[in-house]
Short mmCIF file of C-alpha atoms in Angstrom, two decimals:
data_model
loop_
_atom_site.label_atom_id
_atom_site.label_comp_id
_atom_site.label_asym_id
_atom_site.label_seq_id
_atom_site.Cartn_x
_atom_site.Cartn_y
_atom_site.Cartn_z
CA UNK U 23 -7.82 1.10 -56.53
CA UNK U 24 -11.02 -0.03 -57.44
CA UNK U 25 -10.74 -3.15 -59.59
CA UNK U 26 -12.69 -6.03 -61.04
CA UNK U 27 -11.12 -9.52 -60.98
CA UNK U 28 -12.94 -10.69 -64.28
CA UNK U 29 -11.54 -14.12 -64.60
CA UNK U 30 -13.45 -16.72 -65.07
CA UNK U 31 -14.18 -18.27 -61.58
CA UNK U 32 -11.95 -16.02 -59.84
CA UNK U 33 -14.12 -13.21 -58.76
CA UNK U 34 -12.51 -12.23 -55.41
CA UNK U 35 -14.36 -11.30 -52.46
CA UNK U 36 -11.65 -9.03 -51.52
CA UNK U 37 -11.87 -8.90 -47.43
CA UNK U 38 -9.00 -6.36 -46.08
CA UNK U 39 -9.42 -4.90 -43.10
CA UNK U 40 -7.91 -1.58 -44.63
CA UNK U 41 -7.10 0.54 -47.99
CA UNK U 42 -9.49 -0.45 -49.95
CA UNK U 43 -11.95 2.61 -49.70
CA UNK U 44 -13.16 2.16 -53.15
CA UNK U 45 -14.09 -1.73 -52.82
CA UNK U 46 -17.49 -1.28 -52.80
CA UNK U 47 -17.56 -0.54 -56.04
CA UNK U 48 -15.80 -3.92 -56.92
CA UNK U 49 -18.16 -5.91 -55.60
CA UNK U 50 -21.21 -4.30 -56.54
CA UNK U 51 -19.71 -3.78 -59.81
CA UNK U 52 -19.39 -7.64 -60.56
CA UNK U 53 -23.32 -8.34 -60.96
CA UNK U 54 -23.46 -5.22 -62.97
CA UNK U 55 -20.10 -6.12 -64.54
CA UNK U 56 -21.46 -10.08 -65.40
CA UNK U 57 -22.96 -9.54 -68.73
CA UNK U 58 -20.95 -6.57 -70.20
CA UNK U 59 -17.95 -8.54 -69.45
CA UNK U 60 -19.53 -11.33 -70.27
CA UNK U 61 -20.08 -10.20 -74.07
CA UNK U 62 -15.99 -9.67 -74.68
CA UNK U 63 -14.86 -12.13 -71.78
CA UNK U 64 -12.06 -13.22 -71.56
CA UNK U 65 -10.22 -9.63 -71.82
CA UNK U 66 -8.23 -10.52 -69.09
CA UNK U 67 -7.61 -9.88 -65.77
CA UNK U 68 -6.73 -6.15 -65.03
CA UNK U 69 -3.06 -5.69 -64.07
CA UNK U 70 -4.39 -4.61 -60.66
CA UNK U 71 -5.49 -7.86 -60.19
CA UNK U 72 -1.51 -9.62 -60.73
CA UNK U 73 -1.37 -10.29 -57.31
CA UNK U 74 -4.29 -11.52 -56.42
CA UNK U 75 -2.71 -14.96 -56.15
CA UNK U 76 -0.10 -14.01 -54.10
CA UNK U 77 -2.25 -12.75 -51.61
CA UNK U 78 -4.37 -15.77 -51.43
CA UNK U 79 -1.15 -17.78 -50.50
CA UNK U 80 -0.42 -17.62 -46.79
CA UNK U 81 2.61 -15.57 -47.53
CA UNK U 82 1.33 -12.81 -48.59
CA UNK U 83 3.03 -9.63 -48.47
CA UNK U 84 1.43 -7.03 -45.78
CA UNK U 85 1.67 -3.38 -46.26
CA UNK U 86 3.21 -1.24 -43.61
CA UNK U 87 4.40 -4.30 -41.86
CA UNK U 88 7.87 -4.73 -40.53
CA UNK U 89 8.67 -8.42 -41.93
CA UNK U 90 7.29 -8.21 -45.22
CA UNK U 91 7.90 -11.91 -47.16
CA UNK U 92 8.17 -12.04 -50.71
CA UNK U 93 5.14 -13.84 -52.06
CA UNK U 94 5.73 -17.50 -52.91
CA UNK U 95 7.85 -17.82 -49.66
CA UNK U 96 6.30 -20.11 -47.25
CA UNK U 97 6.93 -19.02 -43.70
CA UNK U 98 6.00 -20.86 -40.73
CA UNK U 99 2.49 -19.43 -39.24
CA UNK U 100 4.70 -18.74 -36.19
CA UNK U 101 6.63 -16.08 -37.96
CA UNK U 102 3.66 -14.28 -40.23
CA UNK U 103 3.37 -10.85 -38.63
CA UNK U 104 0.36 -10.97 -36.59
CA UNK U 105 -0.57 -7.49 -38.51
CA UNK U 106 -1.18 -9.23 -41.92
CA UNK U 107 -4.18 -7.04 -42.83
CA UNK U 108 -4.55 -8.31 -46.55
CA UNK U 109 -7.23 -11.59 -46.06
CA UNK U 110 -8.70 -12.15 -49.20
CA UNK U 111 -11.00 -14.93 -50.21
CA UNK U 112 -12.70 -16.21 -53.63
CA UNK U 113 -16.03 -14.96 -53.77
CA UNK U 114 -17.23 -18.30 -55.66
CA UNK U 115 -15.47 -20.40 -52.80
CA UNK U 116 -17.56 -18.37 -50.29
CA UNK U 117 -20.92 -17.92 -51.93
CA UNK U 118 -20.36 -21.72 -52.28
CA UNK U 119 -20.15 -22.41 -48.85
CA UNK U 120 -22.96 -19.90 -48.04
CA UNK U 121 -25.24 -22.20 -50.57
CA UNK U 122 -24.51 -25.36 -48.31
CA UNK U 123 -25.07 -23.77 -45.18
CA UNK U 124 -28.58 -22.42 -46.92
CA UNK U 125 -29.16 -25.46 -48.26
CA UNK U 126 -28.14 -27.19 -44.28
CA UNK U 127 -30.00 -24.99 -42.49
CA UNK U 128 -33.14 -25.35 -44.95
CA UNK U 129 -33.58 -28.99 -44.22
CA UNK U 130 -33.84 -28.28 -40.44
CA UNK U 131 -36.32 -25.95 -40.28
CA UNK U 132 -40.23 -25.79 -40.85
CA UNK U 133 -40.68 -21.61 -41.97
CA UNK U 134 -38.97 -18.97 -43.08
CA UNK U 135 -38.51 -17.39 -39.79
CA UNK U 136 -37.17 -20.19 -38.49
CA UNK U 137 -34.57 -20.34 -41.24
CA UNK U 138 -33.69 -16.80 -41.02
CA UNK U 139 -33.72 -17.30 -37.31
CA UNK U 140 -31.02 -19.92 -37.87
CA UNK U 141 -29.19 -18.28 -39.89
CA UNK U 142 -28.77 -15.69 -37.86
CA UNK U 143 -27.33 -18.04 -34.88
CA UNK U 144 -24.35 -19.04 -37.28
CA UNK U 145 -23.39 -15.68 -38.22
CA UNK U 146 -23.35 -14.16 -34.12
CA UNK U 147 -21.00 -16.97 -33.75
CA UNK U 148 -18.90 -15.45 -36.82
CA UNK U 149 -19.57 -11.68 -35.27
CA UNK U 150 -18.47 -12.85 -32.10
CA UNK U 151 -14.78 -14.37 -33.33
CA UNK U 152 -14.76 -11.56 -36.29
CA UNK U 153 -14.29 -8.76 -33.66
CA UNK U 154 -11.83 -10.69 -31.77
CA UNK U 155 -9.63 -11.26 -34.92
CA UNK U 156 -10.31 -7.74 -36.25
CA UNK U 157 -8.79 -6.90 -32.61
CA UNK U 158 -5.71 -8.44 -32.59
CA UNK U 159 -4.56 -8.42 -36.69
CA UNK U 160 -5.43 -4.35 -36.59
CA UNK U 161 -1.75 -3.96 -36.00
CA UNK U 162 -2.08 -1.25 -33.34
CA UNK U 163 -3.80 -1.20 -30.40
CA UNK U 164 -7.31 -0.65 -30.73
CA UNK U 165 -9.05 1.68 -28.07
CA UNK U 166 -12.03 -0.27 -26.45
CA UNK U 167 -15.15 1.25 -27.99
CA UNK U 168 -17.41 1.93 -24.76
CA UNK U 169 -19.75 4.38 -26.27
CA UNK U 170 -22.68 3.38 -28.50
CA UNK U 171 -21.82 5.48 -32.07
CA UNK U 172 -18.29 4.16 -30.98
CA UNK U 173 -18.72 0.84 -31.47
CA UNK U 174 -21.45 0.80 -34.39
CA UNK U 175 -19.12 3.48 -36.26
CA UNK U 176 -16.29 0.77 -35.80
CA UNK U 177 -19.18 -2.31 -36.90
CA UNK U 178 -19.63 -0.47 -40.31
CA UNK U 179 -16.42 0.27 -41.34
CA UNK U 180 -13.25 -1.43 -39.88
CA UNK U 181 -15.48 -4.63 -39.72
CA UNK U 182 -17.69 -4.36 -42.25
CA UNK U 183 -14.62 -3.88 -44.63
CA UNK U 184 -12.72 -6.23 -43.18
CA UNK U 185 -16.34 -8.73 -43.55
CA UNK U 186 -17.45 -7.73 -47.16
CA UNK U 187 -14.57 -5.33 -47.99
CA UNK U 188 -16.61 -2.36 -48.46
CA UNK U 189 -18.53 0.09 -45.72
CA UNK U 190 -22.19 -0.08 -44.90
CA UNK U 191 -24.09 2.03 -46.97
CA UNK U 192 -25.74 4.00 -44.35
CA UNK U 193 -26.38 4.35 -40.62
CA UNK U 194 -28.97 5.77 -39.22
CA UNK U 195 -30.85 6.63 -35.53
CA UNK U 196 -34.25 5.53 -35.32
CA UNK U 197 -35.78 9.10 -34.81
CA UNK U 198 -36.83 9.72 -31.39
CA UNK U 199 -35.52 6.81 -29.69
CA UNK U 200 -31.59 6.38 -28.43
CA UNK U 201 -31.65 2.99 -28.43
CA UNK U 202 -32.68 2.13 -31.73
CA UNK U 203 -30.63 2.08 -34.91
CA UNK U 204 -30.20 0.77 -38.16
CA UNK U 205 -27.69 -0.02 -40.55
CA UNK U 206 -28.82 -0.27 -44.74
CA UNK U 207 -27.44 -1.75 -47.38
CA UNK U 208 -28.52 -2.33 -51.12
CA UNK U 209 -26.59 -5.15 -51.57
CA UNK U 210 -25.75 -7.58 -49.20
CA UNK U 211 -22.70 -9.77 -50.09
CA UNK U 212 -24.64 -13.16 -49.82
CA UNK U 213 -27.45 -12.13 -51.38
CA UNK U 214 -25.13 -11.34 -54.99
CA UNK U 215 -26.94 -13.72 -56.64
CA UNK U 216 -29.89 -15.23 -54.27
CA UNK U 217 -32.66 -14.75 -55.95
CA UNK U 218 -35.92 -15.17 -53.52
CA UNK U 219 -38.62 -17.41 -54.49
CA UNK U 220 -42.43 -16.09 -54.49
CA UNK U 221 -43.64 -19.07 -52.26
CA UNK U 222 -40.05 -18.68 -49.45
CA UNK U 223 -42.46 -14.68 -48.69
CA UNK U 224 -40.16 -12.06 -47.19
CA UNK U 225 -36.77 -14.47 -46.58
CA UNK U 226 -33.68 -12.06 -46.32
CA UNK U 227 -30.03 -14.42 -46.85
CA UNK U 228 -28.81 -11.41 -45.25
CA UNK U 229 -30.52 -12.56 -41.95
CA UNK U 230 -27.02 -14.00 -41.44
CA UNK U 231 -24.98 -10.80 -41.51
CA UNK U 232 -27.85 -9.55 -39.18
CA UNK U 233 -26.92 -12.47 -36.89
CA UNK U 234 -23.28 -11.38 -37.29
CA UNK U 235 -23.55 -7.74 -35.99
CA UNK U 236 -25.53 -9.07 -33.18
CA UNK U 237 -22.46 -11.57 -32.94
CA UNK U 238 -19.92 -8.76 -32.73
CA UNK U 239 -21.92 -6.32 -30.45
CA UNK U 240 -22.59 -8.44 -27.63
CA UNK U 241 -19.54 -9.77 -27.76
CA UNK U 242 -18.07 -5.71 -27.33
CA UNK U 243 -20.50 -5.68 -24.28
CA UNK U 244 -23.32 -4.16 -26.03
CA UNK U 245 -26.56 -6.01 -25.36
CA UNK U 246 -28.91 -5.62 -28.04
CA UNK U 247 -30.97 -7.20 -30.56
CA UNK U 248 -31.13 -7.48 -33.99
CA UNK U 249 -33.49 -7.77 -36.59
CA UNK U 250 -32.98 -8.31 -40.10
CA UNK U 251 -35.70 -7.08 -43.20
CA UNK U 252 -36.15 -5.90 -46.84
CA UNK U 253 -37.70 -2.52 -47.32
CA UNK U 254 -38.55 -1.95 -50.61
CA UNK U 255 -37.43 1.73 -51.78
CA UNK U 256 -39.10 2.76 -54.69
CA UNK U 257 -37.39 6.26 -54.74
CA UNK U 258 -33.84 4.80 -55.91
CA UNK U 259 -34.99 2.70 -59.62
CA UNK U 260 -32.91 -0.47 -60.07
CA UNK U 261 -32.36 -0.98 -56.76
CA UNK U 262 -35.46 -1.24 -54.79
CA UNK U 263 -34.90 -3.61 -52.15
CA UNK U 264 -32.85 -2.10 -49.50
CA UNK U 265 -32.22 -4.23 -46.39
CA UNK U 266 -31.83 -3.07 -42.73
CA UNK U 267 -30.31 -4.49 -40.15
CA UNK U 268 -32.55 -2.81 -37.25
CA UNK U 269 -30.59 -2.62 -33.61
CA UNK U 270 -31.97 -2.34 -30.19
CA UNK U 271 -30.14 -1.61 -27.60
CA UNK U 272 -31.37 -3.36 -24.23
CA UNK U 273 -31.68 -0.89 -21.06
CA UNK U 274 -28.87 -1.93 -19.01
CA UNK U 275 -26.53 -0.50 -22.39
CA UNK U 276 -28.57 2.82 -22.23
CA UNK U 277 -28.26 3.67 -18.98
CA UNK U 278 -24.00 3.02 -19.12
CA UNK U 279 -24.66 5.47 -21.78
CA UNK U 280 -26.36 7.99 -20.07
CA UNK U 281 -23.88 7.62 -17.17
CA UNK U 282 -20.86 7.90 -19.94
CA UNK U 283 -22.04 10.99 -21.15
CA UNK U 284 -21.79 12.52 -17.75
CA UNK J 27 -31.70 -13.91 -88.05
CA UNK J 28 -33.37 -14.97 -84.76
CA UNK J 29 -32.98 -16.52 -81.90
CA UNK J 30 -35.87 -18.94 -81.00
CA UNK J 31 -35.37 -20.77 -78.04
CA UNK J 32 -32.81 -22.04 -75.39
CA UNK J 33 -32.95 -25.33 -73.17
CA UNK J 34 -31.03 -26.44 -70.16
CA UNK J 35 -31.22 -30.38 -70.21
CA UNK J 36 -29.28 -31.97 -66.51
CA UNK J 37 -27.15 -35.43 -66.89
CA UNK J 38 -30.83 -36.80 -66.40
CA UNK J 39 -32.81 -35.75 -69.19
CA UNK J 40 -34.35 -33.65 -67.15
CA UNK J 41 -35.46 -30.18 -68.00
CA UNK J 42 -34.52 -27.46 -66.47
CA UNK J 43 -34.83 -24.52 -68.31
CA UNK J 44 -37.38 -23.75 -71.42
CA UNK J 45 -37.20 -20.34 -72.41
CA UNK J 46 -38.92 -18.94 -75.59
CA UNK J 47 -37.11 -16.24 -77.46
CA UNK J 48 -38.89 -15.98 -81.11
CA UNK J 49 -40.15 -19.10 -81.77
CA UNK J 50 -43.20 -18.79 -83.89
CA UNK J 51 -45.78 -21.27 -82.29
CA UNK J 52 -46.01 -22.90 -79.03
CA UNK J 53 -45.59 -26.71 -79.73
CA UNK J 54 -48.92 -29.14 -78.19
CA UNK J 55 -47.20 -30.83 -75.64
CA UNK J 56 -43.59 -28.87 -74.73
CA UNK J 57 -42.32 -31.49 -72.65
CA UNK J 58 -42.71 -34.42 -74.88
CA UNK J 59 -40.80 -32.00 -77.24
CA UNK J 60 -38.43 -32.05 -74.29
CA UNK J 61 -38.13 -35.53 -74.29
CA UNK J 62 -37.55 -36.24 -77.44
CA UNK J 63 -35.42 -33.54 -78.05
CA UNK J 64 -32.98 -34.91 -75.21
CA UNK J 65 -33.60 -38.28 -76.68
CA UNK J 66 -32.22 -37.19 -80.10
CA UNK J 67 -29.12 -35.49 -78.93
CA UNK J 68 -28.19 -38.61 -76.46
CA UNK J 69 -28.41 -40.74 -79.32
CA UNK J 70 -26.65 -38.35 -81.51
CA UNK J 71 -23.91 -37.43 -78.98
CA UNK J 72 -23.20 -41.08 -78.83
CA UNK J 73 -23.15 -41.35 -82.45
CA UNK J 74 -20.82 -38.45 -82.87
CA UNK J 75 -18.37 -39.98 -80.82
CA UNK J 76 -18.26 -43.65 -82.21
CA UNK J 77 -17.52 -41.77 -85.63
CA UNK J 78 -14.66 -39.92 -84.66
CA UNK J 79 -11.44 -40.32 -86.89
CA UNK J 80 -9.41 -40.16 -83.49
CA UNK J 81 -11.24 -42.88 -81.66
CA UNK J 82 -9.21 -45.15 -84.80
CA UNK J 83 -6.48 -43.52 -84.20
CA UNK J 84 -6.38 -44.31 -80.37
CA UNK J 85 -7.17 -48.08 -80.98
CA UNK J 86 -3.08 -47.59 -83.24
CA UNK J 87 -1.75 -47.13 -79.98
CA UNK J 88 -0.81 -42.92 -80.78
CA UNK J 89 -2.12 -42.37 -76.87
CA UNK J 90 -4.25 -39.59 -77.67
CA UNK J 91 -5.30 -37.96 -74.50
CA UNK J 92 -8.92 -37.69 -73.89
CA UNK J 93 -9.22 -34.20 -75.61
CA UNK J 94 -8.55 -35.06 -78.51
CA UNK J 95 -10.79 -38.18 -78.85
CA UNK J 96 -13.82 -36.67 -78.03
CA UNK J 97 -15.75 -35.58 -80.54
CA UNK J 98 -19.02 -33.40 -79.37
CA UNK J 99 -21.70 -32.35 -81.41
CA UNK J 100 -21.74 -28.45 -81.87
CA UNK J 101 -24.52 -28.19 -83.92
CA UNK J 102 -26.82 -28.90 -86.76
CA UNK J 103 -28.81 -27.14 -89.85
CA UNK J 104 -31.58 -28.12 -90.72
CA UNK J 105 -33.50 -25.78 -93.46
CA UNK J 106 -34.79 -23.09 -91.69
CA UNK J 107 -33.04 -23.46 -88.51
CA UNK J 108 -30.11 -24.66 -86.58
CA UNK J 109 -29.49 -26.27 -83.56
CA UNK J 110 -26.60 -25.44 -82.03
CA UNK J 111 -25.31 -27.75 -78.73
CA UNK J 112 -22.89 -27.65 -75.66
CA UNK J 113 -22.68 -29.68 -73.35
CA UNK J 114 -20.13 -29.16 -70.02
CA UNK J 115 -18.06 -32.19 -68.41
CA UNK J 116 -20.80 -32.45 -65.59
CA UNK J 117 -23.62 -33.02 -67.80
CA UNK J 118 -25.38 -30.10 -68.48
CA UNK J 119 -26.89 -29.57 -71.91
CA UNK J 120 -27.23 -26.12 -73.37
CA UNK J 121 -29.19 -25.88 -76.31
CA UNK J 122 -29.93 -23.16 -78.14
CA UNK J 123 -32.26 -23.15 -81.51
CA UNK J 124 -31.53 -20.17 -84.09
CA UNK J 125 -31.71 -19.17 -87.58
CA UNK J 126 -29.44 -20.59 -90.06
CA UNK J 127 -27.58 -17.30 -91.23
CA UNK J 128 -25.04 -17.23 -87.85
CA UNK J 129 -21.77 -17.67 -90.08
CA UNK J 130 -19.06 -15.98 -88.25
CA UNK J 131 -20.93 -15.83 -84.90
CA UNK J 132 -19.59 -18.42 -82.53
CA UNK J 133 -22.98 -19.58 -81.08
CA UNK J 134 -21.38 -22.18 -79.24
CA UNK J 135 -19.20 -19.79 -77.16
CA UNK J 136 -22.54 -17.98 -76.31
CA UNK J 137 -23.56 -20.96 -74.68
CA UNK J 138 -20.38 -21.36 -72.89
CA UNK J 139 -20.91 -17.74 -71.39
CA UNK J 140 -24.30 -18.52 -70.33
CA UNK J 141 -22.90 -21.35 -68.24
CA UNK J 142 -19.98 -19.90 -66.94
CA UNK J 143 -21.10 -16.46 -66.45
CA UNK J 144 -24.82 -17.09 -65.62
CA UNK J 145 -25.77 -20.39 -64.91
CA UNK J 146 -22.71 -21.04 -62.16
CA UNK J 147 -23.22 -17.53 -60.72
CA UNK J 148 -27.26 -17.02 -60.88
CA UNK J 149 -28.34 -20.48 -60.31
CA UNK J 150 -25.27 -22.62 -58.53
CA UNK J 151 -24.67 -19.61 -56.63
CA UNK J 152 -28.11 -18.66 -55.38
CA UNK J 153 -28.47 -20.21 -51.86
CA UNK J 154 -32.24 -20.99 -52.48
CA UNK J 155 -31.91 -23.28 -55.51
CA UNK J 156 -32.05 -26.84 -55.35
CA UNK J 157 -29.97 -28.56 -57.61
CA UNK J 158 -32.22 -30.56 -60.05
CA UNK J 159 -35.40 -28.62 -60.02
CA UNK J 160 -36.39 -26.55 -62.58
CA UNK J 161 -34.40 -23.18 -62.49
CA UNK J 162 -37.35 -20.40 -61.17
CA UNK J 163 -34.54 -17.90 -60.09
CA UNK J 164 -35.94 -14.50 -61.27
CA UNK J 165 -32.33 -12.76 -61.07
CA UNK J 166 -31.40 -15.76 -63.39
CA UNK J 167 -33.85 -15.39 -65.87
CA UNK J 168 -33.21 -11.61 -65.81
CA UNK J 169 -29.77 -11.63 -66.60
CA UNK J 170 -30.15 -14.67 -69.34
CA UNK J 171 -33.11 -12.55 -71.05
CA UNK J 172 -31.09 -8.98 -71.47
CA UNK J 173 -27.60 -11.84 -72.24
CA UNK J 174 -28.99 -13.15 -75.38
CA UNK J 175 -31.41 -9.99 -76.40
CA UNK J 176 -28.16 -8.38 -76.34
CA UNK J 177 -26.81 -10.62 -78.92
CA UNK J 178 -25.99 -9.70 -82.39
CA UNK J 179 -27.97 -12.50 -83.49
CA UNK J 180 -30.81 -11.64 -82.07
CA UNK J 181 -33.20 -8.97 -84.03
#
């Protein structure tokens, strides 16, 4: 159900940790989408997009759950199934919030690596409580991940869809190393509409989600660290800035993995 | 018909956005145009709304709500061009000059898309702006360009 919420403000950052296989295309599609729309706005939201509101209220109905409550019902927080897996928040709202944080962390620092490096503090603490939440509203029990494509499998999809509701675009082993990987993506979901200034040099936004894989794999018990830049990709037109999120594993990680695989 | 140039004008005065579409010479001194320009429409905003019919009617004691009192420039036409004006509840001017053949083309609403669609997205949105300076985004001026190139107005 891929869908674009094209009311006016209401551009949803759609964040459910399941189902929506074909999000990615919603929010990559709204930059894309902004001036077509823009030229016959007002068409509407698409009927998909009826129940967005509901969702947003705390009530919202959860698929596959046992106790589903009719949106507009307020229940106490004690009785909402603990498996609510639809978590949806306005994209403006967020981006918004972003912005200040941006615009907080800015003031604080003296260079752009020092911003990025920032950044990158606030979102490990948001990896760090994202797995943990991810954990216990997945509605079944999720194996520990122990193993190393394990856990970075589970980091770009179940989080990364329950993050930015869409997968990672790719991940890939740095060639002859096994500690090394990276995860790309064209698009970022902060960086939507961030739009770098010549004299900021090679500032990545996304230096945040960087910060929040890093959050969410030491927090799983996987030491590592993780660096966040823009390669530019010439081969794919329209699209040239791809960034990585590059992950090193630290030795004491490796050799668990060498002893896992027996 | 042509589209010659668009300004963004803050609650200050101050400019934040010159962009030149067709305009067929580059005025001396762009931001005393600027000035003036913001100058002219203050004074004529004001104007507009000390004339309107519903102001009277308010003073009658009808309790018209705020709406309907306010009475906002939309544009002018002057011989070979037109002016056309919108500005939102927080301040911001958007000004756009054209030709004067735009009969039945709702210039006014293109100026309402360029705030709500681009300006709030590509320059509120964007982390690295600071609110106030002139707008530098290149994603912003991107979009805005292929927006009102894509226009039927524009040839």
């Amino acid at each position: 159900m891929a869908r674009r919420e094209t009311g006016r403000l209401s551009w949803v950052a759609k964040k459910q940790a399941s189902g929506a296989h074909k999000r990615s295309q919603s929010v990559r599609g709204m930059e894309a989408g902004a001036l077509p729309a823009g030229v016959g706005a007002g068409s509407g939201a698409p009927a998909g997009s009826a129940g967005y509101g509901a969702a947003m209220a705390v009530a919202a109905a959860a698929p596959g759950a046992q106790a589903s409550p009719t949106p507009g019902s307020t229940l106490n927080i004690l009785d909402q199934p603990l498996a609510r897996q639809r978590g949806e928040v306005s994209l403006s709202a967020y981006l918004l919030l972003f912005c200040e944080l941006v615009a907080y962390s800015r003031n604080r620092v003296s260079s752009v690596v020092a911003l990025e490096a920032r950044l990158a503090a606030v979102g490990y603490r948001v990896g760090e409580r994202a797995l943990e939440y991810v954990c216990a509203k997945s509605g079944k029990p999720l194996p520990r991940e122990t193993r190393i494509l394990g856990i970075l499998n589970f980091v770009v999809t179940n989080l990364w869809r329950f993050l930015f509701g869409k997968n990672a675009d790719s991940l890939k082993k740095v060639g002859n190393s096994d500690a090394e990987f990276y995860i790309e993506e064209v698009e970022p979901l902060v960086n939507t509409f961030v739009s770098v200034p010549k004299d900021f040099g090679a500032l990545n936004c996304a230096a945040f989600q960087g910060g929040i894989v890093h959050g969410i794999l030491s927090a799983a018990g996987f030491e590592c660290e993780v660096t966040t830049y823009v390669r530019d990709d010439s081969s794919k037109p329209g699209s040239a800035e791809v960034t990585m999120y590059y992950i090193k594993f630290s030795n004491e990680v490796i050799q668990r993995e060498r002893r896992l695989a027996g | 018909m042509t589209v010659y140039c668009l300004y963004i004008f803050n609650r200050y005065g101050e400019c934040l956005l010159y962009r030149v579409y067709k305009r067929t010479y580059a005025p001396r001194d762009p931001g005393d145009e600027q000035k003036n320009m913001y100058g002219m429409l203050f004074a004529m905003r004001n104007f507009c709304q000390k004339m309107s019919p519903a102001q009277a009617a308010e003073s009658d004691g009808k309790g018209l709500t705020q709406r309907e009192v306010q009475a906002h420039l939309q544009y002018y036409v002057a011989g070979n061009y037109a002016l056309h004006y919108f500005e939102t509840p927080t301040g911001l001017r958007f000004i756009m000059t054209t030709g004067t053949q735009f009969t039945g083309f709702d210039v006014n609403q293109c100026l309402r898309r360029i705030h709500a669609r681009l300006y709030v997205e590509y320059v509120v949105s964007n982390a690295l702006y600071t609110p106030g300076e002139p707008i530098q985004s290149a994603l912003f001026l991107e979009k805005l360009d292929a927006y009102v190139k894509a226009l039927p107005i524009y040839e």
